[in-house]
Short mmCIF file of C-alpha atoms in Angstrom, two decimals:
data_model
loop_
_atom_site.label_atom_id
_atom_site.label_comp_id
_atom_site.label_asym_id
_atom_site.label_seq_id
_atom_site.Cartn_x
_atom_site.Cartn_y
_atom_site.Cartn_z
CA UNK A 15 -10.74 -25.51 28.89
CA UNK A 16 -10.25 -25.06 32.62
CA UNK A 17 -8.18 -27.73 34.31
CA UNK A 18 -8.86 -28.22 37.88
CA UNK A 19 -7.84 -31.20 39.67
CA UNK A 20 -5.82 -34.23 39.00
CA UNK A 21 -5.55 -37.99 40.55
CA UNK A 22 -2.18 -38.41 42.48
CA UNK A 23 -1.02 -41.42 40.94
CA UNK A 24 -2.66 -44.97 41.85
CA UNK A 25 -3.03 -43.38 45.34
CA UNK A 26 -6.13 -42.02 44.34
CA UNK A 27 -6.09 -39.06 46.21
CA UNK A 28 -7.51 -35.76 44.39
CA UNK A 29 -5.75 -32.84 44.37
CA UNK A 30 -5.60 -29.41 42.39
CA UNK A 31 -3.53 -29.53 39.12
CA UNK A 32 -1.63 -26.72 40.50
CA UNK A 33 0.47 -27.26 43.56
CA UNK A 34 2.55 -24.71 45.75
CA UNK A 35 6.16 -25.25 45.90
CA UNK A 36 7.33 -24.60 49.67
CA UNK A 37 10.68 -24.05 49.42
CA UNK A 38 11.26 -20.62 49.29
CA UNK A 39 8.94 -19.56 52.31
CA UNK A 40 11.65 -21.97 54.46
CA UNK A 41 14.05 -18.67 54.38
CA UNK A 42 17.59 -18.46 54.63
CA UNK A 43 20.07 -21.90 55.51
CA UNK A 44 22.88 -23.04 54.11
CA UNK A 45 25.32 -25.43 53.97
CA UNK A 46 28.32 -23.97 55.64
CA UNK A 47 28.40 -20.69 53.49
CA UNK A 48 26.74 -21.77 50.74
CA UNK A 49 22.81 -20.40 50.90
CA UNK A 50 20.13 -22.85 50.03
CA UNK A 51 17.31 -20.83 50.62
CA UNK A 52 15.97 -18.01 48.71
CA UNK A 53 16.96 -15.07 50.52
CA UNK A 54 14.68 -13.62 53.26
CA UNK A 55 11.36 -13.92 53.49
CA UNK A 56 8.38 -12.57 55.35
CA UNK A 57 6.48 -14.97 56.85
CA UNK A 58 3.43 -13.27 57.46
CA UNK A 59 3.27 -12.35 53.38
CA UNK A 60 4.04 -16.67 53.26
CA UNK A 61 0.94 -17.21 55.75
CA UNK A 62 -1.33 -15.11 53.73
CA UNK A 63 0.02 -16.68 50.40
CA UNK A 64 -1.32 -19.97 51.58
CA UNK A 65 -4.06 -19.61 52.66
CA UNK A 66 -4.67 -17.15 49.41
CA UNK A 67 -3.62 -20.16 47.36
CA UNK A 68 -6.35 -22.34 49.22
CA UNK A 69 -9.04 -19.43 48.52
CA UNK A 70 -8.12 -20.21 44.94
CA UNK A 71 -8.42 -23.77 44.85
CA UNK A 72 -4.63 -24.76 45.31
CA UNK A 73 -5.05 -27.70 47.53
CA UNK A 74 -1.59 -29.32 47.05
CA UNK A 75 1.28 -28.21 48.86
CA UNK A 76 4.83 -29.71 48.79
CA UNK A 77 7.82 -28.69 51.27
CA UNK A 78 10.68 -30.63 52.58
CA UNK A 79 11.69 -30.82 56.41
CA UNK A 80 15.06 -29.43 55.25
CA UNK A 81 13.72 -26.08 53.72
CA UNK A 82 14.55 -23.30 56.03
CA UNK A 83 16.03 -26.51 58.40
CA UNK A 84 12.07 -27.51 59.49
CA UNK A 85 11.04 -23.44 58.97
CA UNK A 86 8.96 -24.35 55.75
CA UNK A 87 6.76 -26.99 57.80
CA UNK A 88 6.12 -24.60 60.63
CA UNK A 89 4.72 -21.73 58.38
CA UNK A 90 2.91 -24.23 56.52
CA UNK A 91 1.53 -25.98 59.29
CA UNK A 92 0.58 -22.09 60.93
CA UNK A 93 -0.95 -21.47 57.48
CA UNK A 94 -3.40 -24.39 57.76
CA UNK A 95 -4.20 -24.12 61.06
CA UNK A 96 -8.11 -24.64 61.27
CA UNK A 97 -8.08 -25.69 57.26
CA UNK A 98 -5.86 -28.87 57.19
CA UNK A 99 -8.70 -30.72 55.70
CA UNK A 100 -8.48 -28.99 52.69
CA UNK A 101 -5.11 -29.56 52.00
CA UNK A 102 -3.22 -32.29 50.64
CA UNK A 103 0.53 -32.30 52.19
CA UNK A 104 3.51 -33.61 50.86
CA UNK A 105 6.90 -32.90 52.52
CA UNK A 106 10.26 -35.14 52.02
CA UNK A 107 13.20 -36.38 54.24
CA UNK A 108 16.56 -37.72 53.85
CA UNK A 109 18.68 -35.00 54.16
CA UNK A 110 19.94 -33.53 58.33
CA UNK A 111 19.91 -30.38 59.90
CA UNK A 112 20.19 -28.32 62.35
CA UNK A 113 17.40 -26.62 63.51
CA UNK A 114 19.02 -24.02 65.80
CA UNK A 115 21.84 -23.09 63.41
CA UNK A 116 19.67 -23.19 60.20
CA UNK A 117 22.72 -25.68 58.68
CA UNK A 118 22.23 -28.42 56.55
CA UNK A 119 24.63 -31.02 58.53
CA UNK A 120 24.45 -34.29 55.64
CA UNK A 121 21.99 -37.56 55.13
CA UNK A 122 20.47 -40.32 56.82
CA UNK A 123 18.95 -42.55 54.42
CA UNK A 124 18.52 -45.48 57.87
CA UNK A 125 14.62 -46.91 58.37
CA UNK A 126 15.50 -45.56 62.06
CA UNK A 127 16.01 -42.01 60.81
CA UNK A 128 13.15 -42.20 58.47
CA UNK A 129 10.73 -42.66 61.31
CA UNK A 130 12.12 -39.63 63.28
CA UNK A 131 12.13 -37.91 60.40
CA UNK A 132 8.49 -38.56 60.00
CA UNK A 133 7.82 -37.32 63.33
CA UNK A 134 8.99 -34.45 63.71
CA UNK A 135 7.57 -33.64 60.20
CA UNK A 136 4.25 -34.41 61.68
CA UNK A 137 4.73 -31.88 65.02
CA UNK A 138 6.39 -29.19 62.43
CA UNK A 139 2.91 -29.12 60.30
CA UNK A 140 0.75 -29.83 62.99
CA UNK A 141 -1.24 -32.53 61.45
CA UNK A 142 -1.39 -36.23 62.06
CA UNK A 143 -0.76 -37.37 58.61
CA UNK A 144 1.18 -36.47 55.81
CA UNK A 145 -0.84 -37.11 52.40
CA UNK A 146 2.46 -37.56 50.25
CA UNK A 147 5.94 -38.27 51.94
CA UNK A 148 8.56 -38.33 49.56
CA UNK A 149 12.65 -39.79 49.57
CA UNK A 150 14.64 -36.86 48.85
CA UNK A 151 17.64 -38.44 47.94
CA UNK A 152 17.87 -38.17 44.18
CA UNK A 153 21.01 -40.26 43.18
CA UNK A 154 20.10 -42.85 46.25
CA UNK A 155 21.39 -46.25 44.88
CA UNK A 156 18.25 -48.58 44.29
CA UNK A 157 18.92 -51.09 46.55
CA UNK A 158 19.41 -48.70 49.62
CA UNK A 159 15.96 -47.17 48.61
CA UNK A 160 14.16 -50.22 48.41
CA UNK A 161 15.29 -51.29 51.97
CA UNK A 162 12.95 -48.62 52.99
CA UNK A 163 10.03 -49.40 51.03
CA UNK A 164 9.74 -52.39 54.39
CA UNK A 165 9.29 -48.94 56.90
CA UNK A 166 7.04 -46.76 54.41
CA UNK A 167 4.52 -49.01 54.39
CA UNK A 168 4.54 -49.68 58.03
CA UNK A 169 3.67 -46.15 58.39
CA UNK A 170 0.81 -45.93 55.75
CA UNK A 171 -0.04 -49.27 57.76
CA UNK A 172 -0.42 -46.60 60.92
CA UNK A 173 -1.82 -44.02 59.57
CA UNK A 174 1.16 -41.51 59.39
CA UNK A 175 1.21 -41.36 55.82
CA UNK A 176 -1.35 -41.98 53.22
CA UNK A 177 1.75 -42.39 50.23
CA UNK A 178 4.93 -41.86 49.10
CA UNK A 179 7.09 -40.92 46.26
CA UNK A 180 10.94 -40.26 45.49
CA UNK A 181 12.09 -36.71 44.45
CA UNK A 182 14.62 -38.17 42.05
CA UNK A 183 15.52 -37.41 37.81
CA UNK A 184 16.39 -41.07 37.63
CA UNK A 185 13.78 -43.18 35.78
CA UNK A 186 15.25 -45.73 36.72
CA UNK A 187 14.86 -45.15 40.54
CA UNK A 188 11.19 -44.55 39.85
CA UNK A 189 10.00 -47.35 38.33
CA UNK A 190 12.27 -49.66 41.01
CA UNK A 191 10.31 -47.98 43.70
CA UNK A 192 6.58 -48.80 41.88
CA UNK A 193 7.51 -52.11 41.08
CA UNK A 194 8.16 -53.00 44.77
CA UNK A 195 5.98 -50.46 46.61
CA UNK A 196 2.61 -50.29 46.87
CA UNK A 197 2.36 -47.33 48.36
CA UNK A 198 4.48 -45.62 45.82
CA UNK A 199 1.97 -42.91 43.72
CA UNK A 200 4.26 -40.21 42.68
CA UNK A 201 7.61 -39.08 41.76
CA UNK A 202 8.64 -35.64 41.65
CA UNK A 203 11.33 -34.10 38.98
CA UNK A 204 12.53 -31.91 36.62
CA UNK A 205 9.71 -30.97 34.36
CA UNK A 206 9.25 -27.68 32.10
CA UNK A 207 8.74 -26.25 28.43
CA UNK A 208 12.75 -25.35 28.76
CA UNK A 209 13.31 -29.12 29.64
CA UNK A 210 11.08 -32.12 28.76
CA UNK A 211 11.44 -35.67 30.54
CA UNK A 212 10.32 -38.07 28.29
CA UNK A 213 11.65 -41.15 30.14
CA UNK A 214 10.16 -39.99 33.16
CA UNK A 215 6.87 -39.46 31.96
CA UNK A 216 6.98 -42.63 30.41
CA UNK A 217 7.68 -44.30 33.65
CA UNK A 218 4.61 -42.51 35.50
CA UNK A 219 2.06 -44.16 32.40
CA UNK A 220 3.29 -47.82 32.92
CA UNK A 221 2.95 -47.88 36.82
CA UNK A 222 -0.04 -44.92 36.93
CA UNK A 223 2.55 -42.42 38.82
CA UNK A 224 1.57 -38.63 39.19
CA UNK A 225 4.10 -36.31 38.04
CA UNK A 226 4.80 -33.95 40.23
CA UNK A 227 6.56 -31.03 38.39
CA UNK A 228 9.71 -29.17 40.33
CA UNK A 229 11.00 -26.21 38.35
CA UNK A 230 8.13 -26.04 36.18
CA UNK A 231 8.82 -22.35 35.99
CA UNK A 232 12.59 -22.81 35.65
CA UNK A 233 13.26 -21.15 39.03
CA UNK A 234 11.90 -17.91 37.79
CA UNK A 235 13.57 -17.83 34.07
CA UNK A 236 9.61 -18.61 33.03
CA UNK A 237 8.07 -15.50 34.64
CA UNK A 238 9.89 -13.48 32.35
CA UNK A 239 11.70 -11.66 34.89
CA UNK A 240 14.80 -12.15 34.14
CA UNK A 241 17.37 -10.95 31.57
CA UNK A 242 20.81 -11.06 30.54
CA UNK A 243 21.97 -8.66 32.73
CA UNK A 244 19.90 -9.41 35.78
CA UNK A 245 22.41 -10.16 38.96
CA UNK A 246 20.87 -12.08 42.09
CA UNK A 247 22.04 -11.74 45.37
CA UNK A 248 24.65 -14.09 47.45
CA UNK A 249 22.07 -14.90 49.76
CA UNK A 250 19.81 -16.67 46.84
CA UNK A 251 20.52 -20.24 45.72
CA UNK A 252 20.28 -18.84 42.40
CA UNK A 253 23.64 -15.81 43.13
CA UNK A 254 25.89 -18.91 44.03
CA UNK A 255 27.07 -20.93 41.33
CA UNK A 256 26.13 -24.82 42.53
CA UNK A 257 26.64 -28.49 41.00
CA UNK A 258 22.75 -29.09 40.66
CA UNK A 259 21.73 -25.81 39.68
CA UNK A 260 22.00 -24.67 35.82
CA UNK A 261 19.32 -22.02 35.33
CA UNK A 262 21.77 -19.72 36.53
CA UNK A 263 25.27 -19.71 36.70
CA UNK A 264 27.52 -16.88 38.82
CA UNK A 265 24.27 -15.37 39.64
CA UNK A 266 23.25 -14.43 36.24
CA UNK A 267 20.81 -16.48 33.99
CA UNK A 268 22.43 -19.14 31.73
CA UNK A 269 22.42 -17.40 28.40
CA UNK A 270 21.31 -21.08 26.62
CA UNK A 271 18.19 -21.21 29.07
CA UNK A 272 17.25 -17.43 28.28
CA UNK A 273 17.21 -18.48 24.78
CA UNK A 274 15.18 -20.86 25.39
CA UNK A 275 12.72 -18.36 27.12
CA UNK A 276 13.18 -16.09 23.74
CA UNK A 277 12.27 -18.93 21.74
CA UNK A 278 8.85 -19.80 23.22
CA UNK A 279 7.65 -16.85 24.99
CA UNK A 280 5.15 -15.88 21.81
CA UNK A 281 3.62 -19.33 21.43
CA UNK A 282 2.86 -19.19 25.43
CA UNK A 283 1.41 -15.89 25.35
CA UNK A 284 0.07 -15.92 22.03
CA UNK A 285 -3.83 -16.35 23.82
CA UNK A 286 -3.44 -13.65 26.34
CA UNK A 287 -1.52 -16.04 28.85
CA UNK A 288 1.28 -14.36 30.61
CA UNK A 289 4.30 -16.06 30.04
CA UNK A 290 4.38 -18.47 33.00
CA UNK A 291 0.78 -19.22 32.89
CA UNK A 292 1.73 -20.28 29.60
CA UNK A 293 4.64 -22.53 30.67
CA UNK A 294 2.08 -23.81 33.31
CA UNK A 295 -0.29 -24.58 30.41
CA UNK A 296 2.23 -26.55 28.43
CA UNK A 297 2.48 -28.47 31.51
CA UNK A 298 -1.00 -29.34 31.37
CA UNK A 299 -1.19 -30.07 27.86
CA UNK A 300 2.25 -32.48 27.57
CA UNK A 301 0.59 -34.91 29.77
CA UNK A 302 -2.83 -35.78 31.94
CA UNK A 303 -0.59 -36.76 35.34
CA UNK A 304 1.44 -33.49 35.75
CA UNK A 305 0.56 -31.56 38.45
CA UNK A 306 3.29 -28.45 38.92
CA UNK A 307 4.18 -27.20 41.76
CA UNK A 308 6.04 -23.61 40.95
CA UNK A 309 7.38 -21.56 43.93
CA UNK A 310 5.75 -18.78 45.38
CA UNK A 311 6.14 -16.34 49.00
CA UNK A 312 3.94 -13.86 47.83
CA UNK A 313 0.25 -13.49 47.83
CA UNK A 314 0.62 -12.28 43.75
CA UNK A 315 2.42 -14.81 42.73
CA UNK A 316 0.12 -17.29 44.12
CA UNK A 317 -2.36 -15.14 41.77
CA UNK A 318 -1.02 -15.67 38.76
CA UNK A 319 -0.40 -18.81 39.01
CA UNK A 320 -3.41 -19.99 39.96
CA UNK A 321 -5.32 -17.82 36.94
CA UNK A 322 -4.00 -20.45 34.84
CA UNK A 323 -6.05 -23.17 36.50
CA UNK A 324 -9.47 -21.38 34.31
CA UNK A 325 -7.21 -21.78 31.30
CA UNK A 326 -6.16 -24.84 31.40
CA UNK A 327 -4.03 -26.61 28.85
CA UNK A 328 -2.58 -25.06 25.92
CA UNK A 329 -4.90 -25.42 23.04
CA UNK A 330 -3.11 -28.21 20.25
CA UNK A 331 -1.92 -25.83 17.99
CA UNK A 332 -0.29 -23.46 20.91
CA UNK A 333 1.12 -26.46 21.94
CA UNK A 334 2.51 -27.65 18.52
CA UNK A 335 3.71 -24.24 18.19
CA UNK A 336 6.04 -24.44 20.89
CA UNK A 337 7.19 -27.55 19.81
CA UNK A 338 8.00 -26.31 16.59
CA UNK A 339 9.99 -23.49 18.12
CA UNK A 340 11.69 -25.95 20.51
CA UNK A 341 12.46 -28.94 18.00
CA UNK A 342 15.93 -27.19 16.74
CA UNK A 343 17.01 -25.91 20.39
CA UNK A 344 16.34 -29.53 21.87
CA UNK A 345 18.27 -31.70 19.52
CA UNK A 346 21.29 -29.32 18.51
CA UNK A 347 24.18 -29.15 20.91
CA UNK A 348 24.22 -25.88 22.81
CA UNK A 349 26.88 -23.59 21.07
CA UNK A 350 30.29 -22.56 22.23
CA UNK A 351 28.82 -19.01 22.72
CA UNK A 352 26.61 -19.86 25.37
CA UNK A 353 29.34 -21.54 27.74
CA UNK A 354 31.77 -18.66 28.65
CA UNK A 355 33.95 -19.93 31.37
CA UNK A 356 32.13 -19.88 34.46
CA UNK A 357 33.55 -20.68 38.01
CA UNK A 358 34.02 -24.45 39.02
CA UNK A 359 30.83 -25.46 40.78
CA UNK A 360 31.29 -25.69 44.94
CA UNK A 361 29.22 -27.81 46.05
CA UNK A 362 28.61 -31.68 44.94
CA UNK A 363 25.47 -33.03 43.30
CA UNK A 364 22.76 -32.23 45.93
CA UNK A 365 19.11 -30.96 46.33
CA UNK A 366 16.31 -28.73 45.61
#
């Protein structure tokens, strides 16, 4: 059964069940010498993958001012030019950069950066309102969150947002931010067929949050691209080994997560799905607020990904399938095998 839109949390707001994750068409920056983009990208291919995905019914796209150090908004804001009303926009702040140098420079989580932040979001996507603007500061301690919640809803107040979320794994953060703002509709994390988040999900039922899915393709793992002996390059988040990035370690896929892949990959193509329109149908079928948002520059990815919209969720007993294939991976410790001794991560706990 096709699956076509979704309710963004108590906000209201409809959206597509499929979202476009903006990260990649930011292009290269880094932090010092570590990359945190995706390697280069062409932005007239990221243009015409927009407005491609809109063609297809794609309405919801999330970025982050920091992707590309503000690039991301531009090209998205260029992409919508003459079509914002058909798109639902959700970007995030909380971390600095440099525009000019493409550097990430640290984090500002002050009420007075949060409304410059919101700003220059704005002039970056051309628009006069952002639909969904979301704390990126995962491990934020709750009470330096909440003394925002005062300034978010002084801007839904004006007009400059219509909501706001928290990208953040922490259930705990989550629910803190529903329970004391009513503004709060959504909270983006980890969500995919390699890694479930009951808690999380949880949370979004008792306060009627969307969940919006990051890495529901598991940074590329779930498009069956990659194998054992696939290398990325330095100039990929994914070459660099990270502190917040497992998929891939040393620039080669994390044996335990291709596994994973191997374990599932019939029960998700078993109805003539491709492999990540499967994983986007699992999505769909674990719960009735996900909405994922997988990553895409090019005008076929945006294709494939948005075929699975006619399919919809995986039937029940696809679905129980994969759970049965799952159950033993998921509850048994990951063996000895699958950790070789991989360089010491560089970089602290940070973002995506």
């Amino acid at each position: 059964m096709a699956v076509t839109t979704r309710r963004l949390g108590r906000s209201g707001i409809e959206v597509s069940a499929l979202g476009m994750g903006c990260w990649a068409i930011g292009g290269p920056w880094a932090e010092g010498s570590q990359p945190l983009g995706w390697g280069p990208v062409d932005d007239e291919e990221s243009v015409r993958a927009v407005r491609r995905a809109l063609d297809l019914g794609v309405t919801l796209f999330d970025t982050a001012d920091t992707y590309g150090a503000g690039h991301s908004e531009r090209i998205l804001g260029r992409a919508l030019a003459g079509r914002r009303d058909e798109a639902v926009l959700a970007t995030k702040w909380g971390y600095t950069f440099d525009e000019a140098t493409r550097q990430a420079t640290g984090q500002d989580a002050s009420p007075a950066y949060l409304r410059r932040a919101v700003v220059d979001s704005l002039r970056r996507l051309r628009t006069d309102r952002i639909d969904l603007y979301q704390l990126h500061l995962a491990d934020l301690p709750i009470p330096r969150a909440q003394a925002l919640l005062g300034t978010l809803e002084e801007l839904v107040a004006e007009g400059l947002i219509r909501s706001y979320g928290w990208s953040t794994d922490h259930p705990d953060r989550a629910a803190a931010y529903a329970q004391h703002g009513p503004g709060h509709t959504a909270v983006q994390h980890n969500l995919s067929v390699l890694r479930d988040a009951p808690t999380m999900l949880a949370v979004c039922d008792k306060h009627d949050l969307a969940s919006v899915d990051r890495g529901p393709l598991g940074m590329g793992l779930l498009t069956g691209k990659y194998t054992a002996g696939s290398t990325l390059p330095r100039d990929d988040v994914r070459g660099v080994t990270s502190g917040w990035l497992d998929w891939f370690r040393g620039g080669r896929p994390a044996p335990e997560w291709l596994r994973r892949v191997g374990a599932v990959r019939a029960a998700l193509t078993a109805d003539g799905r491709t492999l990540a329109q499967g994983a986007l149908g699992w999505l769909w079928a674990r719960s009735d607020r996900t909405i994922p948002i997988p990553g895409c520059r090019t005008v076929a990815q945006v294709e494939e990904n948005a075929a699975a919209l006619r399919r919809g969720p995986l039937p029940p007993e696809q679905f129980a399938e994969v759970e049965r294939q799952l159950a033993a991976l998921r509850t048994a410790a990951l063996r000895d095998a699958d950790r070789p001794h991989w360089p010491a991560p560089t970089l602290p706990a940070a973002r995506p």
